[in-house]
Coordinates of C-alpha atoms and ligand atoms in Angstrom, one line a residue:
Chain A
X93 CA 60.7 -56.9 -20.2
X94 CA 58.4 -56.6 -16.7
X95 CA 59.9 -54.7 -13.3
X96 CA 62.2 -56.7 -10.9
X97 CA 60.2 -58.5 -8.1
X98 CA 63.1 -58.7 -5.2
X99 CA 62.9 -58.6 -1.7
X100 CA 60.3 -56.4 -0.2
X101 CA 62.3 -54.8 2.2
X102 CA 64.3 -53.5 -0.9
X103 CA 61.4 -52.1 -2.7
X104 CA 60.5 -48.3 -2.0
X105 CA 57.8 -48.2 -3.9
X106 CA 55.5 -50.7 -5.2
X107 CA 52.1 -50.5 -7.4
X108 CA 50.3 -53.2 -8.3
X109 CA 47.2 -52.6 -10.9
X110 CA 46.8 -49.0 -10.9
X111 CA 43.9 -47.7 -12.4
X112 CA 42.5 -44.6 -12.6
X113 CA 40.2 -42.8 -15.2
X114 CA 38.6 -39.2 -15.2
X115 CA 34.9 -39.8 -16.6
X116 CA 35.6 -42.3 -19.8
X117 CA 39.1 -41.4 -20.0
X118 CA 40.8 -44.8 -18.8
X119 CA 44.3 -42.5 -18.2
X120 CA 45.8 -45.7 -16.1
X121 CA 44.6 -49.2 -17.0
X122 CA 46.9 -51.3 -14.4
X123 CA 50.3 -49.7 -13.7
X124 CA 52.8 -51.8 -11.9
X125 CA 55.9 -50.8 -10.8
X126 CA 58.6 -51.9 -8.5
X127 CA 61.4 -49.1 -7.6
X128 CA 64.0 -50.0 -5.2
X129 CA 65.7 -48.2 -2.4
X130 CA 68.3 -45.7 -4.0
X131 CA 67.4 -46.3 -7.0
X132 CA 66.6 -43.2 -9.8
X133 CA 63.9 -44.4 -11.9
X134 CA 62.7 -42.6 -14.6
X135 CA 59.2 -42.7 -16.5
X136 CA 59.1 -42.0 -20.0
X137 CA 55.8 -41.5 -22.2
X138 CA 54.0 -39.3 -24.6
X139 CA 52.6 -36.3 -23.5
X140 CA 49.1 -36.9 -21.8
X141 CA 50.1 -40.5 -21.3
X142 CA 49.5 -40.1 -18.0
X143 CA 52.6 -39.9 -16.2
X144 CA 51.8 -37.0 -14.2
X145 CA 49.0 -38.5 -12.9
X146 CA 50.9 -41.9 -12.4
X147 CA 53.1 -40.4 -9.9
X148 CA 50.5 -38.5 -8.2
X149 CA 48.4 -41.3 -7.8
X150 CA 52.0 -42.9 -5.8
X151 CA 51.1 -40.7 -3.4
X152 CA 47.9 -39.7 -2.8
X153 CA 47.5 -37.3 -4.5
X154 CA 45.0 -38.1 -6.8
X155 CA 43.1 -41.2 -5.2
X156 CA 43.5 -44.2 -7.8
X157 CA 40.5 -45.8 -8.7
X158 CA 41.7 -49.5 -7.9
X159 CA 45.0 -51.3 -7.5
X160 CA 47.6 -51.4 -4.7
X161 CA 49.9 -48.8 -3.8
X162 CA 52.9 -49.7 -1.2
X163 CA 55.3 -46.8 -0.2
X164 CA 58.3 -47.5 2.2
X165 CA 56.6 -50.3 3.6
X166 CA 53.4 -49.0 4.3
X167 CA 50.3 -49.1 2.1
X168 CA 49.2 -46.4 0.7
X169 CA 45.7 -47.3 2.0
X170 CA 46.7 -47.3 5.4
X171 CA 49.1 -44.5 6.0
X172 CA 48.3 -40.6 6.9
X173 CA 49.2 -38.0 4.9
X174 CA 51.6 -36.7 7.1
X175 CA 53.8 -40.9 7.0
X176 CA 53.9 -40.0 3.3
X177 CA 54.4 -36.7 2.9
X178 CA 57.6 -37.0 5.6
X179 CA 59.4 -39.2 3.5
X180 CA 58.6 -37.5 0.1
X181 CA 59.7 -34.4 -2.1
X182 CA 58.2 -33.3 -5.0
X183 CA 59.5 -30.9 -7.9
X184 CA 56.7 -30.0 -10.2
X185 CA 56.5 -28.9 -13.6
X186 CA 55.8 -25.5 -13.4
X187 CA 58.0 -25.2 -10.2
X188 CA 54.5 -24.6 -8.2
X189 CA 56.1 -21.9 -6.3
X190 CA 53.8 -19.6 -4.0
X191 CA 53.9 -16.3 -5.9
X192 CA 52.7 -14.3 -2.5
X193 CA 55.8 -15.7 -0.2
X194 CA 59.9 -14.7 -1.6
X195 CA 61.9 -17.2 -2.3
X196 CA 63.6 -18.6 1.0
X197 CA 60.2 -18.8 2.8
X198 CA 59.3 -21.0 -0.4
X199 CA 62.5 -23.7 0.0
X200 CA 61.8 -23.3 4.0
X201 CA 57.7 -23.2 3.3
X202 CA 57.4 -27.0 5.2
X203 CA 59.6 -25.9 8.2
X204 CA 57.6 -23.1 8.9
X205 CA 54.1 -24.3 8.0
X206 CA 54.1 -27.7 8.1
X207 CA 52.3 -30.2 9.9
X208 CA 55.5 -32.3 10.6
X209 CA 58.3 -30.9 12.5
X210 CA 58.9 -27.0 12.4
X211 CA 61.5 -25.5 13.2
X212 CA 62.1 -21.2 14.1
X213 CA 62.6 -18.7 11.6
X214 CA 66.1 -18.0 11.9
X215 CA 66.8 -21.6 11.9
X216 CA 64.5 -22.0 8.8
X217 CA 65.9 -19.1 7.2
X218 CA 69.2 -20.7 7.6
X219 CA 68.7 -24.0 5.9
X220 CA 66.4 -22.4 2.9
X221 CA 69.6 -20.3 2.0
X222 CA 72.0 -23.6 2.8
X223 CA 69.9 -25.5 0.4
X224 CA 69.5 -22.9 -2.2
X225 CA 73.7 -22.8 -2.5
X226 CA 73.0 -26.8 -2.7
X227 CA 71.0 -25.7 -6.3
X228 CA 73.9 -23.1 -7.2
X229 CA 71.2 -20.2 -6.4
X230 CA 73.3 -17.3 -3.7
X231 CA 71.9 -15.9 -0.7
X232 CA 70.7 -12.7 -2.8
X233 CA 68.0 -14.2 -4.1
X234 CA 66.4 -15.2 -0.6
X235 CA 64.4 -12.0 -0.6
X236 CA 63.4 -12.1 -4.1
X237 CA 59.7 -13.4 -5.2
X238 CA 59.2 -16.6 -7.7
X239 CA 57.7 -13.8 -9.8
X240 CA 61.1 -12.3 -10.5
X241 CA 62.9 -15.3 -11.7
X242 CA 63.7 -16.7 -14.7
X243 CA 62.2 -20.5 -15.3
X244 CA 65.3 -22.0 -14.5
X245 CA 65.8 -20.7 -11.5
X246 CA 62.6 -21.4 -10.3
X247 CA 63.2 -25.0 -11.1
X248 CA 65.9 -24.3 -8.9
X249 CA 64.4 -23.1 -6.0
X250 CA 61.6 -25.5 -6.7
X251 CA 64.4 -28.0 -6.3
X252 CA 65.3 -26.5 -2.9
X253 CA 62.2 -26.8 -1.6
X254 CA 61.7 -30.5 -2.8
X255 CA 64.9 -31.5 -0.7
X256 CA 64.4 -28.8 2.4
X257 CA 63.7 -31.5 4.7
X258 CA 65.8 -34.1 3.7
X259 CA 63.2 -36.7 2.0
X260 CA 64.2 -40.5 1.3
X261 CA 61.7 -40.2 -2.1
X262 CA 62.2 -37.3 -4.6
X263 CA 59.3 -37.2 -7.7
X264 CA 60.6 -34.6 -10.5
X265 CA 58.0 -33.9 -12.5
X266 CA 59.4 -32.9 -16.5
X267 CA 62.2 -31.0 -14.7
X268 CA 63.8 -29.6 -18.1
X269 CA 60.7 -29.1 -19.7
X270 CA 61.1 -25.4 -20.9
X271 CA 64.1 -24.8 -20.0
X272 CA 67.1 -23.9 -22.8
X273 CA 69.2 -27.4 -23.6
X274 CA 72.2 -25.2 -21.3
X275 CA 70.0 -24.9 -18.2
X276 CA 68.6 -28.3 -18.7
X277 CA 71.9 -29.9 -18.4
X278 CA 72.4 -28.0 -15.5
X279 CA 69.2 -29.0 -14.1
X280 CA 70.0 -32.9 -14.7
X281 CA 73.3 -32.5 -13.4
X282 CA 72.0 -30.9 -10.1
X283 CA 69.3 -33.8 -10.2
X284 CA 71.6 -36.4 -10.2
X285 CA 73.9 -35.1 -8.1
X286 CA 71.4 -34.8 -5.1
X287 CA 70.2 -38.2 -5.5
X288 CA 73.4 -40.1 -5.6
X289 CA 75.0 -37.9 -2.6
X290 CA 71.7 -38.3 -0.3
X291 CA 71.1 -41.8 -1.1
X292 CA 67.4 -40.8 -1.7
X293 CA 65.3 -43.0 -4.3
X294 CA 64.1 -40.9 -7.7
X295 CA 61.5 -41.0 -9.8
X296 CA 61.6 -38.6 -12.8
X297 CA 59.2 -38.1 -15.1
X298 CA 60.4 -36.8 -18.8
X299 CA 60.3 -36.6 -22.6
X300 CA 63.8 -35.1 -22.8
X301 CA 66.4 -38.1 -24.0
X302 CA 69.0 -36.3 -22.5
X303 CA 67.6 -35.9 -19.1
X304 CA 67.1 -40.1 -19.7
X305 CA 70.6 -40.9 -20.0
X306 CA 72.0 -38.5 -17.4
X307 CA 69.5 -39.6 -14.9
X308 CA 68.3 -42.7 -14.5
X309 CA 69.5 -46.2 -13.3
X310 CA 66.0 -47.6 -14.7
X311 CA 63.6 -46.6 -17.2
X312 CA 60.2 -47.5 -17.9
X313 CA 57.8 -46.5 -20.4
X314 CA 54.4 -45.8 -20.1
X315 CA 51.9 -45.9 -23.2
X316 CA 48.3 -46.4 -23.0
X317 CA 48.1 -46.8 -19.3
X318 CA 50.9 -49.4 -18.7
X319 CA 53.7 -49.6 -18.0
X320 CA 55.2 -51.2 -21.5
X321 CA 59.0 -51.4 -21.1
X322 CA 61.7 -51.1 -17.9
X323 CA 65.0 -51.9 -18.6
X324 CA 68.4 -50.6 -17.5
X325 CA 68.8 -47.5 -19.2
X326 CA 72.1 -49.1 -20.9
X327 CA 69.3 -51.0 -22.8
X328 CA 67.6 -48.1 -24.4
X329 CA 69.2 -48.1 -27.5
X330 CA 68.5 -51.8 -28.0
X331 CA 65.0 -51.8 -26.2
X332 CA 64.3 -55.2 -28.1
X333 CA 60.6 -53.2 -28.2
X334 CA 59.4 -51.0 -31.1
X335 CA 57.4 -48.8 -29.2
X336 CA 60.4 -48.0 -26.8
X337 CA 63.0 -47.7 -30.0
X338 CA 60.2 -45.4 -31.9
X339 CA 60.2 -43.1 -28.7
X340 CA 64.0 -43.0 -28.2
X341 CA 65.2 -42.5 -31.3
X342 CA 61.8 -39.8 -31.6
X343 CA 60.8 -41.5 -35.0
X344 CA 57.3 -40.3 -36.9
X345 CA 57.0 -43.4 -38.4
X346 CA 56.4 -46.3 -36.1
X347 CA 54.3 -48.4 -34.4
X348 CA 52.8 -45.0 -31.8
X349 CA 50.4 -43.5 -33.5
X350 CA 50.5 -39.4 -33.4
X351 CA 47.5 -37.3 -34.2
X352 CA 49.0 -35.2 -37.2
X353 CA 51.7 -37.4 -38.7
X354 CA 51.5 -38.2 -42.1
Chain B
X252 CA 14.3 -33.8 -25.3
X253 CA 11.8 -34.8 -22.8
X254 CA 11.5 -31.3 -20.9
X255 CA 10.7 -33.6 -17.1
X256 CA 13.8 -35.3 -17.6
X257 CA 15.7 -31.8 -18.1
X258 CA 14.0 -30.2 -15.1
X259 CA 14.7 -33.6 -13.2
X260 CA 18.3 -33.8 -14.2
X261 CA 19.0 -30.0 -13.5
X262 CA 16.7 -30.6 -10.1
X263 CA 19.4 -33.6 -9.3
X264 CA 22.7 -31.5 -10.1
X265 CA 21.5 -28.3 -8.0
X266 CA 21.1 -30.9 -5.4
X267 CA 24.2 -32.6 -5.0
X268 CA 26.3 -29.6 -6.1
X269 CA 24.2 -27.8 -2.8
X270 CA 25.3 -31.5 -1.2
X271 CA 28.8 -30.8 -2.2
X272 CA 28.8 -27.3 -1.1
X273 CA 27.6 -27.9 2.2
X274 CA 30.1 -30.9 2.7
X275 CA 33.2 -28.5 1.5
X276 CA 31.9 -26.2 4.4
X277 CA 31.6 -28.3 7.2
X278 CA 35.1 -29.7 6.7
X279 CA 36.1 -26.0 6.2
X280 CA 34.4 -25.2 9.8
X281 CA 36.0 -28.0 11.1
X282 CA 39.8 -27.5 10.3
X283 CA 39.1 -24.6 12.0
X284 CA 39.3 -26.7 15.6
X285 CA 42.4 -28.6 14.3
X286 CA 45.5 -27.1 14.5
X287 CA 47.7 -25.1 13.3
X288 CA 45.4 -22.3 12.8
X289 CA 47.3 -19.7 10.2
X290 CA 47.2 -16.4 11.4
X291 CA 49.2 -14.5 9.1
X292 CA 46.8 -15.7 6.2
X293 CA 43.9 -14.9 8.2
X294 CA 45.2 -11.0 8.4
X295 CA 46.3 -10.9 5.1
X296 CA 42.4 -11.9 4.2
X297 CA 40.9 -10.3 6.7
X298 CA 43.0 -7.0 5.8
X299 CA 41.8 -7.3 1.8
X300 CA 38.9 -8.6 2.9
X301 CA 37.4 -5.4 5.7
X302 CA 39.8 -2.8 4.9
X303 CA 40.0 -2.6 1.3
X304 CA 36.4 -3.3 0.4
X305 CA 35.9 -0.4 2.9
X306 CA 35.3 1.8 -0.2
X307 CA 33.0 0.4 -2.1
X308 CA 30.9 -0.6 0.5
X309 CA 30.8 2.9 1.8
X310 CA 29.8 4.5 -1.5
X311 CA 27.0 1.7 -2.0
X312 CA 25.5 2.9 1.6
X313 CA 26.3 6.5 1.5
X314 CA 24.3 6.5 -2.2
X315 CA 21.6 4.2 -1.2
X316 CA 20.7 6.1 1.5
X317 CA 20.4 9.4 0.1
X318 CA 18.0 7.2 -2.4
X319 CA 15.9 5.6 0.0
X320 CA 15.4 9.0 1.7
X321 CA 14.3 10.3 -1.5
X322 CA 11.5 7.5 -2.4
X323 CA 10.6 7.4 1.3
X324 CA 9.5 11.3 1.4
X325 CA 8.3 10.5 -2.1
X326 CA 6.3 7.6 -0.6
X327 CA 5.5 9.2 2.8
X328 CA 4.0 12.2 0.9
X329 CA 1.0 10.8 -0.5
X330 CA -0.5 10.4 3.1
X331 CA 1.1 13.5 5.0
X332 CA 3.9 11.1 6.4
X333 CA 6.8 13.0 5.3
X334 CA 8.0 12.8 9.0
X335 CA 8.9 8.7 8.1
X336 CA 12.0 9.3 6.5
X337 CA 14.3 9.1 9.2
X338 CA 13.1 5.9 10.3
X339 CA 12.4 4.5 7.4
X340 CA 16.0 5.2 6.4
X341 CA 17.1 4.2 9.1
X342 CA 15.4 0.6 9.9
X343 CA 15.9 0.4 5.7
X344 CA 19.3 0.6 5.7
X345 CA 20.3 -1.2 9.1
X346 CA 18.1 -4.3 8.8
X347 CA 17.7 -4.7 5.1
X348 CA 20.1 -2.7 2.6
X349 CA 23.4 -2.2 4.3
X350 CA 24.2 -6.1 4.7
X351 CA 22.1 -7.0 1.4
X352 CA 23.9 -4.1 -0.9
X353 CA 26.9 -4.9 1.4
X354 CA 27.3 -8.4 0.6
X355 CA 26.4 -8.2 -3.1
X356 CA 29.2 -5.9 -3.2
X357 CA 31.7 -7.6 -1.3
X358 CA 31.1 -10.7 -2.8
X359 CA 31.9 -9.1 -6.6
X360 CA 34.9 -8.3 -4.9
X361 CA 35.9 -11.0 -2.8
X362 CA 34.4 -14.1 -3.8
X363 CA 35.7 -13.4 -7.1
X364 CA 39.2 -12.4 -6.0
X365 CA 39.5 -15.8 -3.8
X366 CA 37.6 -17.9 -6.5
X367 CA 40.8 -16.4 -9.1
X368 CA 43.5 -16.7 -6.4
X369 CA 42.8 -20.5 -5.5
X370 CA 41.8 -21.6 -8.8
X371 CA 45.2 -20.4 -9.6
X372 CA 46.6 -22.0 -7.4
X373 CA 44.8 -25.0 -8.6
X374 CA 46.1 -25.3 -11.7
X375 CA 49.8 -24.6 -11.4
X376 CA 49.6 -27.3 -8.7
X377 CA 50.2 -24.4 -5.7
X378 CA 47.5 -27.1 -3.9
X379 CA 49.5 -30.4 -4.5
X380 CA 52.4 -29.0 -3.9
X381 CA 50.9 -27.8 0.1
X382 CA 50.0 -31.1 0.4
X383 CA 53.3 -32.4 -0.4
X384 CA 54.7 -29.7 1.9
X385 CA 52.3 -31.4 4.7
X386 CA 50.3 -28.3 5.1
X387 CA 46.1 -29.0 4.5
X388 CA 44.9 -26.6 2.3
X389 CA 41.6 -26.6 3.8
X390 CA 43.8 -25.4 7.1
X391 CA 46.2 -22.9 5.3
X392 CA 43.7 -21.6 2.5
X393 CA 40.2 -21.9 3.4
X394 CA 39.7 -22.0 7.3
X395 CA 41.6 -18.7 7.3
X396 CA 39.6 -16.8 4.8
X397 CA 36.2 -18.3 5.7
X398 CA 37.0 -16.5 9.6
X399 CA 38.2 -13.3 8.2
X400 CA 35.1 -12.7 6.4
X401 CA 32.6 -14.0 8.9
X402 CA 34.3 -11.5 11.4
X403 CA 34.9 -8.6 8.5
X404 CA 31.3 -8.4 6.8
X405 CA 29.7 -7.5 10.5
X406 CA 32.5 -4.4 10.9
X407 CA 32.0 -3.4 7.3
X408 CA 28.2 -3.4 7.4
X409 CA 28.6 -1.1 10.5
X410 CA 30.5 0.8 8.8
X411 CA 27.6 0.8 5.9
X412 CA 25.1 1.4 8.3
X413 CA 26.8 4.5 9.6
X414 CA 27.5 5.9 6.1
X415 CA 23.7 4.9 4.8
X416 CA 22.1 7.0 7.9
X417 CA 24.4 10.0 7.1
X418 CA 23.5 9.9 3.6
X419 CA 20.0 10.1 4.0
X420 CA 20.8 12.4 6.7
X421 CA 22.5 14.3 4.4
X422 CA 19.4 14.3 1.5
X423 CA 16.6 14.8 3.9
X424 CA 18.4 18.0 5.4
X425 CA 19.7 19.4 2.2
X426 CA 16.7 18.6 -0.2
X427 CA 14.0 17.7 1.9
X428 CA 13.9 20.7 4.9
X429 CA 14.0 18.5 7.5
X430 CA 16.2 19.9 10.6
X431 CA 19.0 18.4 11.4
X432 CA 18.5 17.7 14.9
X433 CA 15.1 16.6 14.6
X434 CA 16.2 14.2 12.1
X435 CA 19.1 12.5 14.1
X436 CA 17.1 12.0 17.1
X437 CA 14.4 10.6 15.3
X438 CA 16.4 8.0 13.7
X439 CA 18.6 7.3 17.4
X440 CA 14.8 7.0 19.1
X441 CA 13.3 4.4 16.1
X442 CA 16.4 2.0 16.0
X443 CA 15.9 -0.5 18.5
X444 CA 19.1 -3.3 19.1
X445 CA 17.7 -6.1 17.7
X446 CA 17.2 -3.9 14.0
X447 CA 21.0 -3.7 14.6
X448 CA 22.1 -6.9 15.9
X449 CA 19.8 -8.8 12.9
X450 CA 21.5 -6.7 10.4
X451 CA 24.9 -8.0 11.3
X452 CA 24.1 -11.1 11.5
X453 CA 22.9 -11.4 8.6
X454 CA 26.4 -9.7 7.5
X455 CA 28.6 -12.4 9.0
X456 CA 26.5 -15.1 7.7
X457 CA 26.5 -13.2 4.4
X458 CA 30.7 -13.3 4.7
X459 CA 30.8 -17.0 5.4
X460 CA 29.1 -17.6 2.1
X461 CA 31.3 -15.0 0.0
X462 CA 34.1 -16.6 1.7
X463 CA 32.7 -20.3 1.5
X464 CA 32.1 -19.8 -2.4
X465 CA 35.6 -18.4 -3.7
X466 CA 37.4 -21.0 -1.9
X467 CA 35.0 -24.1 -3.2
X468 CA 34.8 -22.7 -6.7
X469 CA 38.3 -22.0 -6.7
X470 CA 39.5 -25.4 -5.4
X471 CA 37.2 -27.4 -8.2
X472 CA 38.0 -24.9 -10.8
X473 CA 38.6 -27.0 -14.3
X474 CA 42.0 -26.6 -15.7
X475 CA 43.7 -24.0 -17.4
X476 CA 43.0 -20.0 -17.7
X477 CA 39.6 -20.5 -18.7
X478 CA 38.8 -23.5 -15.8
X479 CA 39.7 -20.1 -14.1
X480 CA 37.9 -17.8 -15.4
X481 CA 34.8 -19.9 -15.3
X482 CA 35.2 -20.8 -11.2
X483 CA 35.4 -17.0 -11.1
X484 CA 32.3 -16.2 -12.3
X485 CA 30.3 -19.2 -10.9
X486 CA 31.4 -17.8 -7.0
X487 CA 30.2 -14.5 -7.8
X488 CA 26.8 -15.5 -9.2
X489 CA 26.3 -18.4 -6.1
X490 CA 27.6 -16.2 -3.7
X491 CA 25.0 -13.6 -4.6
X492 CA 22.0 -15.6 -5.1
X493 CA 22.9 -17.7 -1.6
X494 CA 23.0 -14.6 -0.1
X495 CA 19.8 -13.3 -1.7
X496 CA 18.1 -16.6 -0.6
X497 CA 19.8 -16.6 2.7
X498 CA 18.4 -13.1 3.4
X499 CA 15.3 -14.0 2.9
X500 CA 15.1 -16.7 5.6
X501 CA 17.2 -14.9 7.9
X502 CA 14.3 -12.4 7.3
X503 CA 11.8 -14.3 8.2
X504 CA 13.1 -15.7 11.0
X505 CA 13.8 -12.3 13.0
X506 CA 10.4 -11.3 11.8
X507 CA 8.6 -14.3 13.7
X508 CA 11.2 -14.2 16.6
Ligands
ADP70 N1 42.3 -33.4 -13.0 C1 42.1 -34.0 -14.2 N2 40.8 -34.0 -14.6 C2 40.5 -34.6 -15.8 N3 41.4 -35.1 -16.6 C3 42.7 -35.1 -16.2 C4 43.1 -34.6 -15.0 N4 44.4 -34.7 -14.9 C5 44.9 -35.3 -16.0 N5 43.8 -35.6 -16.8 C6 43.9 -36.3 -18.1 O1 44.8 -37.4 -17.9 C7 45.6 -37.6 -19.1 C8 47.0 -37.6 -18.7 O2 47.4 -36.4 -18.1 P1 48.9 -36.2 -17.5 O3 49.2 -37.2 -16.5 O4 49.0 -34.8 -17.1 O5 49.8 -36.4 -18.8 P2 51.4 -36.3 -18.9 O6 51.9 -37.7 -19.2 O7 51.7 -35.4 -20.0 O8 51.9 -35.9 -17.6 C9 45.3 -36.4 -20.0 O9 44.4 -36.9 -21.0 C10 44.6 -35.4 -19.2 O10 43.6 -34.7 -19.9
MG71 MG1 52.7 -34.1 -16.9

C-alpha cells in the first residue's frame, strides 16, 4: 500500500526520495511520504531504523543527502530556517530541556529568545504557565528546573514548549518512550488532544502499539530506509503485509530479522 | 603499512580539521554582527569564565614568580648580576609567563568546561531543539562565550601579572636580601607599555582559542557520554598546543615589530 497523492494544496508535508547515510550506513534509501493538512501521522519502525533521523531530515535538521523535501508549500531547499521553524514544534525524546533555565522560561524559551516574534517577559511568563495548565502541569512548577522533574513531567513541559507558539506542524519524537504504561496514556491522551483541538498536522514517531492506536489517523512503517506500509491505522490489524503484522502483533518469529532471536 | 602514506594521511586530516576549525570560527565571529546578541549568556560566561578562574590563575602567577625569582638570582649570580631579578621577573612574567601559564590554565578549566557543557547539549538534542526554537546556536551558544573570553583572559592575565611581580617581590625580599623599595622601583622603571600591552594581547587571543575550541569540540562531539568525554579532552589538548603555537608567533612578531 503507497501514500495518497491528492491535491497539493492539501499536502503539509511531502518527501520525495529521501536519502541520507552517515559514512556507509545507508540510514534512508528513498523515503516518500505525503501527510496532509490536519492529519496525525504516525511512523512506526525498529529501533535505529531511522525514524529519528527521517523526521529531522523533514526539517532541516539534518541535511538529507538527495531527494525532495516540500513543507507547507515551500521546498525545503528554498526556505529559511526561520519559514520552517515558525510553522513547526518539536517534542523530543529526552524532552531536550535546557537544564540551566526553570521550567517556564523553557515552554516560553522561543518568545524570549527567538528569532521570530518575541514578546515581554511578563507576557511570556503568562502564556508559558497558560500552556503548562494545557499539559495538566500547575503554576508551581514554573520556577522549578527540568533537573527536578520526574520523566513524565518533563515530557510534559517539553510538550509545552513544542506548542508555545501555536505551530501548524507538531513532530513527537517516541513521546512514551520511558515513561510507566499510566503516564504514557496520559501522554497520548494529551497528544491527541492538542492536535485535534488546534487543527495542527502530527507526525509521531513510536514503537509503543498503544500510542499507535490512540494517536494516529495514518500509519506508516519504516524498515530498511523506506517507507514499507501506510494505511489507515483501522488497517493495522489486517496490514495485508508481513513485515507490518510481525511488528504489530511484536512477533520473534517473522519475516524482520532481529540480532539475538533464536 | 606504508609509513609516507600514514604521515600523508595524518598531514591531510590536521589540515582540513585546521580548515574546519578556522571555518567554525569565522562564522562564530560573524554571528557576532547579526543580531540578537545574548547578553545574559555572555555574563553568565564571562562571570565563570574571569571571575572564577580568578583563583587558579592567581596561584599559578603568584608561584611562578617566586620561582622565576629564584632561578633568575640563581642565573644572575654566576656573572655578579644578582641586581636582574626584578626585571627579569618582571618582563618574565608580563610578556611571557602570565598569559602562557595563564592560558594553559584557563583553558584546563574552560575549554574543558564548555567542550562538556555543549557536547551535552549535543547529544540530548539541547542544539536541535534551539534550532527548532528559531534561536542559532552559533548566536545563543558560541558568539557569547567566544567574547567573554577574548575580553576576560586580558583582565585575568592583569590580574596574573600583578600577582607574579608580588611573588617574586615577595621571594627576592624574603630570601634573597633585596630591599623592598629598591626592588619595586626597579621593576616600575624596566617595564615599558608595549611589554604590557603584548602580554595581553597575547591573553585575548589566547581566550579566543580556549573559547573557540570548547564550543567546536563540543558541537562535533560523537554521541553519547563517551562522544563527551572524548570532545572534552580533544579541546583541552588543541586549546593548549594552539596556544603554545600561537605564542610563539605572536612572539615573534612583537620581537621584529
Ligand atoms: N549523527 C549521527 N551520526 C552517525 N550515525 C547516526 C547519527 N544519527 C543517527 N545515526 C544512525 O542512524 C541510524 C538510525 O538512527 P535513529 O534515526 O536515531 O533511529 P530510530 O529509528 O531509533 O530513531 C542508527 O544506525 C544510528 O546509528
Ligand atoms: Mg529515535
Amino acid at each position: 500500500m503507497t501514500d495518497q497523492t491528492g491535491d497539493e494544496d492539501d499536502i503539509m508535508i511531502r518527501a520525495e526520495g529521501v536519502t541520507r547515510a552517515f559514512g556507509k550506513n545507508r540510514v534512508l534509501k528513498g523515503v516518500d511520504l505525503a501527510i496532509r493538512r490536519g492529519e496525525s501521522r504516525v511512523v512506526i519502525g525498529g529501533s535505529g531504523s531511522g525514524k529519528s533521523v527521517l523526521i529531522k531530515c523533514l526539517i532541516g535538521l539534518i541535511p538529507a543527502d538527495g531527494g525532495r523535501i516540500v513543507i507547507d508549500g515551500i521546498p525545503l531547499s528554498h526556505a529559511t530556517r526561520s519559514e520552517v521553524m515558525r510553522r513547526v514544534g518539536m517534542l523530543f525524546q529526552g524532552g531536550a530541556l535546557f537544564d540551566s533555565l526553570p521550567v517556564w522560561e523553557n515552554v516560553a524559551f522561543r518568545l524570549l529568545r527567538g528569532e521570530d516574534e518575541r514578546v515581554d517577559r511578563a507576557r511570556a511568563r503568562a502564556i508559558a504557565i497558560e500552556k503548562l495548565a494545557r499539559v495538566g502541569l500547575g503554576p508551581e512548577t514554573a520556577d522549578l528546573y527540568p533537573a527536578e522533574l520526574s520523566g513524565g513531567m518533563q515530557k510534559r513541559v517539553g510538550l509545552a514548549r513544542a506548542i508555545a507558539h501555536a505551530p501548524s506542524i507538531i513532530f513527537f519524537d517516541e513521546p512514551t518512550t520511558g515513561l510507566d504504561p499510566i503516564m504514557a496514556g496520559v501522554i497520548n491522551r494529551l497528544i491527541r488532544s492538542i492536535v485535534s483541538e488546534t487543527g495542527a498536522t502530527a507526525v509521531t514517531i513510536t514503537h509503543d502499539m498503544v500510542s499507535v492506536r490512540t494517536i494516529a489517523d495514518r500509519v506508516s512503517m519504516l524498515h530498511e530506509g523506506v517507507i514499507r506500509w501506510t494505511g489507515p491505522v483501522e488497517r493495522l490489524d489486517d496490514p495485508g503485509d508481513p513485515y507490518v503484522a510481525q511488528f504489530v502483533r511484536g512477533a520473534p518469529d517473522g519475516p524482520i530479522r532481529v540480532e539475538g532471536a533464536a | 603499512m606504508n609509513p609516507l602514506a600514514a604521515i600523508g594521511r595524518s598531514t591531510l586530516a590536521f589540515l582540513a580539521g585546521t580548515g574546519r576549525i578556522a571555518i567554525f570560527g569565522s562564522r562564530g565571529v560573524a554571528a557576532l554582527f547579526r543580531p540578537p546578541f545574548y547578553w545574559r549568556e555572555f555574563l553568565r560566561a564571562f562571570l565563570f569564565i574571569g571571575y572564577y578562574s580568578l583563583p587558579v590563575v592567581g596561584l599559578t602567577a603568584i608561584f611562578t614568580g617566586g620561582a622565576l625569582a629564584l632561578q633568575t638570582y640563581a642565573g644572575g649570580a654566576r656573572f655578579n648580576g644578582e641586581q636582574i631579578v626584578p626585571s627579569i621577573v618582571a618582563i618574565g612574567i608580563v610578556r611571557e609567563l602570565g598569559p602562557v601559564l595563564g592560558g594553559l590554565m584557563v583553558a584546563g578549566r574552560v575549554a574543558s568546561a564548555i567542550a562538556a557543557e555543549i557536547g551535552t547539549m549535543k547529544v540530548t538534542e539541547q542544539i536541535d531543539a534551539l534550532v527548532t526554537l528559531s534561536t542559532s546556536p552559533l548566536k545563543y551558544l558560541v558568539a557569547p562565550r567566544l567574547v567573554a573570553a577574548t575580553l576576560a583572559l586580558p583582565l585575568l592575565v592583569a590580574v596574573a601579572d600583578i600577582l607574579g611581580i608580588f611573588g617574586g617581590w615577595m621571594v627576592s625580599i624574603t630570601r634573597l636580601d633585596f630591599n623592598s623599595a629598591v626592588y619595586l622601583r626597579n621593576t616600575v622603571d624596566f617595564l615599558e607599555n608595549g611589554d604590557v600591552i603584548s602580554g595581553l594581547v597575547k591573553a585575548a587571543v589566547f581566550g579566543f582559542i580556549i573559547a573557540l575550541m570548547g564550543c567546536y569540540q563540543g558541537m562535533h562531539s560523537g554521541r553519547g557520554a563517551s562522544g563527551v568525554g572524548r570532545a572534552t579532552t580533544l579541546a583541552v589538548v588543541t586549546a593548549s598546543v594552539l596556544i603554545l603555537a600561537t605564542n610563539y608567533i605572536l612572539t615573534e612578531f612583537f620581537f621584529s615589530v
